[in-house]
Amino acid sequence: MSHYWARFKTLGGNRFRIDTRIYLEPTVSPDDGDRVLGCIIGKNPGSATPAKRTAQPTPIVLDGDKFLPTVLSVVRKAYAAAGAPVPSGAYVRVLNLFYLCDRDLSQAKRSLATIRRAPPYPEEKQHYPWAWYAWGGPDRLLDPLKTRFDDLRSDSCFYYARDRDRIMTKRPSSRDLAKHTQGMPQAKVVSHLSQLIRG
């Protein structure tokens, strides 16, 4: 059983992590009927690796990656703050500006410039109850990738603006600093998510 699941594909010698799910309760295996609570949009998968080599969803070996556990912790705290039970079979989807796995973001960006093929990601076309943007600040190479999410379908978009120390309830522009979870004060995100959970 695991909280963290994904599918991994290797194309042209590069490993991609797709269909990443953070389950609020550990699950034996993902199911198409499981309930998606919302999504978080980050830069790229870090150092996490597959538990086994398979084309099917597999548990993720975190290998020091703190992004997924932080998201899990924040969302679980939000349910507790809302006084709501954690839904059975519920998960948060992880979307990324790009899906190439690499512990070193600088190296990942260099590799990105040479990649000719990447797996499609139809989950970017789905509808999400909420979308949490956490892709960091302006970046010359990554900013063009952000426009892909201008049409992301969700009922509520938000990000934590570090420079304003507040939650912004809109999609960030490429110039905005949509704070990554690393070093992020969690209280305001927990409070905002708890309000969304209460409806």
PDB file of N, CA, C and O in Angstrom, residues 8 15 17 43-49 61-68 96 98-105 108:
ATOM      1  N   PHE A   8       5.530   5.405 -15.103  1.00  0.00           N
ATOM      2  CA  PHE A   8       6.824   5.881 -15.594  1.00  0.00           C
ATOM      3  C   PHE A   8       7.024   5.359 -17.011  1.00  0.00           C
ATOM      4  O   PHE A   8       6.722   4.206 -17.301  1.00  0.00           O
ATOM      5  N   ARG A  15      13.605   9.393 -18.608  1.00  0.00           N
ATOM      6  CA  ARG A  15      12.484   8.857 -17.823  1.00  0.00           C
ATOM      7  C   ARG A  15      11.484   9.966 -17.531  1.00  0.00           C
ATOM      8  O   ARG A  15      11.843  11.067 -17.105  1.00  0.00           O
ATOM      9  N   ARG A  17       7.692  10.811 -15.593  1.00  0.00           N
ATOM     10  CA  ARG A  17       6.700  10.355 -14.606  1.00  0.00           C
ATOM     11  C   ARG A  17       5.374  11.010 -14.933  1.00  0.00           C
ATOM     12  O   ARG A  17       5.258  12.232 -14.975  1.00  0.00           O
ATOM     13  N   LYS A  43       6.912  22.188 -11.129  1.00  0.00           N
ATOM     14  CA  LYS A  43       7.843  22.328 -12.254  1.00  0.00           C
ATOM     15  C   LYS A  43       8.048  20.999 -12.960  1.00  0.00           C
ATOM     16  O   LYS A  43       7.675  20.827 -14.112  1.00  0.00           O
ATOM     17  N   ASN A  44       8.687  20.036 -12.275  1.00  0.00           N
ATOM     18  CA  ASN A  44       8.939  18.726 -12.878  1.00  0.00           C
ATOM     19  C   ASN A  44       9.119  17.702 -11.772  1.00  0.00           C
ATOM     20  O   ASN A  44       9.368  18.078 -10.616  1.00  0.00           O
ATOM     21  N   PRO A  45       8.961  16.418 -12.080  1.00  0.00           N
ATOM     22  CA  PRO A  45       9.239  15.392 -11.070  1.00  0.00           C
ATOM     23  C   PRO A  45      10.704  15.465 -10.653  1.00  0.00           C
ATOM     24  O   PRO A  45      11.581  15.716 -11.488  1.00  0.00           O
ATOM     25  N   GLY A  46      10.969  15.258  -9.391  1.00  0.00           N
ATOM     26  CA  GLY A  46      12.344  15.340  -8.907  1.00  0.00           C
ATOM     27  C   GLY A  46      13.041  13.994  -8.926  1.00  0.00           C
ATOM     28  O   GLY A  46      13.146  13.350  -9.964  1.00  0.00           O
ATOM     29  N   SER A  47      13.445  13.536  -7.744  1.00  0.00           N
ATOM     30  CA  SER A  47      14.286  12.345  -7.646  1.00  0.00           C
ATOM     31  C   SER A  47      13.497  11.055  -7.437  1.00  0.00           C
ATOM     32  O   SER A  47      14.078   9.979  -7.422  1.00  0.00           O
ATOM     33  N   ALA A  48      12.187  11.154  -7.263  1.00  0.00           N
ATOM     34  CA  ALA A  48      11.394   9.954  -6.998  1.00  0.00           C
ATOM     35  C   ALA A  48      11.503   8.962  -8.160  1.00  0.00           C
ATOM     36  O   ALA A  48      11.578   9.350  -9.320  1.00  0.00           O
ATOM     37  N   THR A  49      11.480   7.674  -7.828  1.00  0.00           N
ATOM     38  CA  THR A  49      11.640   6.604  -8.821  1.00  0.00           C
ATOM     39  C   THR A  49      10.529   5.571  -8.662  1.00  0.00           C
ATOM     40  O   THR A  49       9.853   5.529  -7.634  1.00  0.00           O
ATOM     41  N   VAL A  61       8.947   5.505  -5.104  1.00  0.00           N
ATOM     42  CA  VAL A  61       9.997   5.539  -4.088  1.00  0.00           C
ATOM     43  C   VAL A  61      10.465   6.989  -4.014  1.00  0.00           C
ATOM     44  O   VAL A  61      11.027   7.515  -4.980  1.00  0.00           O
ATOM     45  N   LEU A  62      10.243   7.643  -2.887  1.00  0.00           N
ATOM     46  CA  LEU A  62      10.468   9.087  -2.795  1.00  0.00           C
ATOM     47  C   LEU A  62      11.932   9.476  -2.920  1.00  0.00           C
ATOM     48  O   LEU A  62      12.253  10.522  -3.485  1.00  0.00           O
ATOM     49  N   ASP A  63      12.835   8.706  -2.370  1.00  0.00           N
ATOM     50  CA  ASP A  63      14.273   8.979  -2.478  1.00  0.00           C
ATOM     51  C   ASP A  63      14.607  10.422  -2.088  1.00  0.00           C
ATOM     52  O   ASP A  63      15.345  11.120  -2.780  1.00  0.00           O
ATOM     53  N   GLY A  64      14.027  10.869  -0.968  1.00  0.00           N
ATOM     54  CA  GLY A  64      14.310  12.207  -0.463  1.00  0.00           C
ATOM     55  C   GLY A  64      13.426  13.305  -1.011  1.00  0.00           C
ATOM     56  O   GLY A  64      13.508  14.455  -0.571  1.00  0.00           O
ATOM     57  N   ASP A  65      12.577  13.001  -1.982  1.00  0.00           N
ATOM     58  CA  ASP A  65      11.676  13.998  -2.554  1.00  0.00           C
ATOM     59  C   ASP A  65      10.632  14.391  -1.508  1.00  0.00           C
ATOM     60  O   ASP A  65       9.904  13.543  -1.008  1.00  0.00           O
ATOM     61  N   LYS A  66      10.546  15.671  -1.182  1.00  0.00           N
ATOM     62  CA  LYS A  66       9.626  16.131  -0.135  1.00  0.00           C
ATOM     63  C   LYS A  66       8.356  16.777  -0.683  1.00  0.00           C
ATOM     64  O   LYS A  66       7.440  17.103   0.078  1.00  0.00           O
ATOM     65  N   PHE A  67       8.289  16.990  -2.000  1.00  0.00           N
ATOM     66  CA  PHE A  67       7.137  17.666  -2.593  1.00  0.00           C
ATOM     67  C   PHE A  67       5.844  16.891  -2.334  1.00  0.00           C
ATOM     68  O   PHE A  67       4.863  17.450  -1.835  1.00  0.00           O
ATOM     69  N   LEU A  68       5.844  15.607  -2.677  1.00  0.00           N
ATOM     70  CA  LEU A  68       4.616  14.813  -2.543  1.00  0.00           C
ATOM     71  C   LEU A  68       4.166  14.699  -1.087  1.00  0.00           C
ATOM     72  O   LEU A  68       2.977  14.911  -0.797  1.00  0.00           O
ATOM     73  N   ASN A  96       2.622  18.901 -14.047  1.00  0.00           N
ATOM     74  CA  ASN A  96       3.929  19.549 -14.084  1.00  0.00           C
ATOM     75  C   ASN A  96       4.094  20.373 -15.358  1.00  0.00           C
ATOM     76  O   ASN A  96       3.459  20.086 -16.372  1.00  0.00           O
ATOM     77  N   PHE A  98       6.785  20.230 -17.010  1.00  0.00           N
ATOM     78  CA  PHE A  98       7.305  19.148 -17.845  1.00  0.00           C
ATOM     79  C   PHE A  98       7.531  17.929 -16.963  1.00  0.00           C
ATOM     80  O   PHE A  98       7.681  18.044 -15.752  1.00  0.00           O
ATOM     81  N   TYR A  99       7.511  16.742 -17.569  1.00  0.00           N
ATOM     82  CA  TYR A  99       7.411  15.500 -16.804  1.00  0.00           C
ATOM     83  C   TYR A  99       8.700  14.683 -16.766  1.00  0.00           C
ATOM     84  O   TYR A  99       8.699  13.536 -16.331  1.00  0.00           O
ATOM     85  N   LEU A 100       9.782  15.288 -17.191  1.00  0.00           N
ATOM     86  CA  LEU A 100      11.081  14.636 -17.159  1.00  0.00           C
ATOM     87  C   LEU A 100      11.575  14.532 -15.723  1.00  0.00           C
ATOM     88  O   LEU A 100      11.593  15.524 -14.988  1.00  0.00           O
ATOM     89  N   CYS A 101      11.983  13.332 -15.316  1.00  0.00           N
ATOM     90  CA  CYS A 101      12.475  13.114 -13.949  1.00  0.00           C
ATOM     91  C   CYS A 101      13.949  13.501 -13.861  1.00  0.00           C
ATOM     92  O   CYS A 101      14.755  13.047 -14.677  1.00  0.00           O
ATOM     93  N   ASP A 102      14.283  14.313 -12.871  1.00  0.00           N
ATOM     94  CA  ASP A 102      15.689  14.633 -12.600  1.00  0.00           C
ATOM     95  C   ASP A 102      15.765  15.353 -11.257  1.00  0.00           C
ATOM     96  O   ASP A 102      15.013  16.302 -11.023  1.00  0.00           O
ATOM     97  N   ARG A 103      16.672  14.897 -10.395  1.00  0.00           N
ATOM     98  CA  ARG A 103      16.863  15.527  -9.091  1.00  0.00           C
ATOM     99  C   ARG A 103      17.347  16.978  -9.239  1.00  0.00           C
ATOM    100  O   ARG A 103      17.003  17.848  -8.445  1.00  0.00           O
ATOM    101  N   ASP A 104      18.154  17.230 -10.273  1.00  0.00           N
ATOM    102  CA  ASP A 104      18.775  18.526 -10.497  1.00  0.00           C
ATOM    103  C   ASP A 104      17.951  19.309 -11.519  1.00  0.00           C
ATOM    104  O   ASP A 104      17.946  18.976 -12.709  1.00  0.00           O
ATOM    105  N   LEU A 105      17.250  20.353 -11.076  1.00  0.00           N
ATOM    106  CA  LEU A 105      16.380  21.105 -11.981  1.00  0.00           C
ATOM    107  C   LEU A 105      17.172  21.735 -13.122  1.00  0.00           C
ATOM    108  O   LEU A 105      16.710  21.752 -14.262  1.00  0.00           O
ATOM    109  N   ALA A 108      17.789  19.107 -15.561  1.00  0.00           N
ATOM    110  CA  ALA A 108      16.528  18.747 -16.204  1.00  0.00           C
ATOM    111  C   ALA A 108      16.175  19.758 -17.298  1.00  0.00           C
ATOM    112  O   ALA A 108      15.724  19.386 -18.384  1.00  0.00           O
TER     113      ALA A 108
END
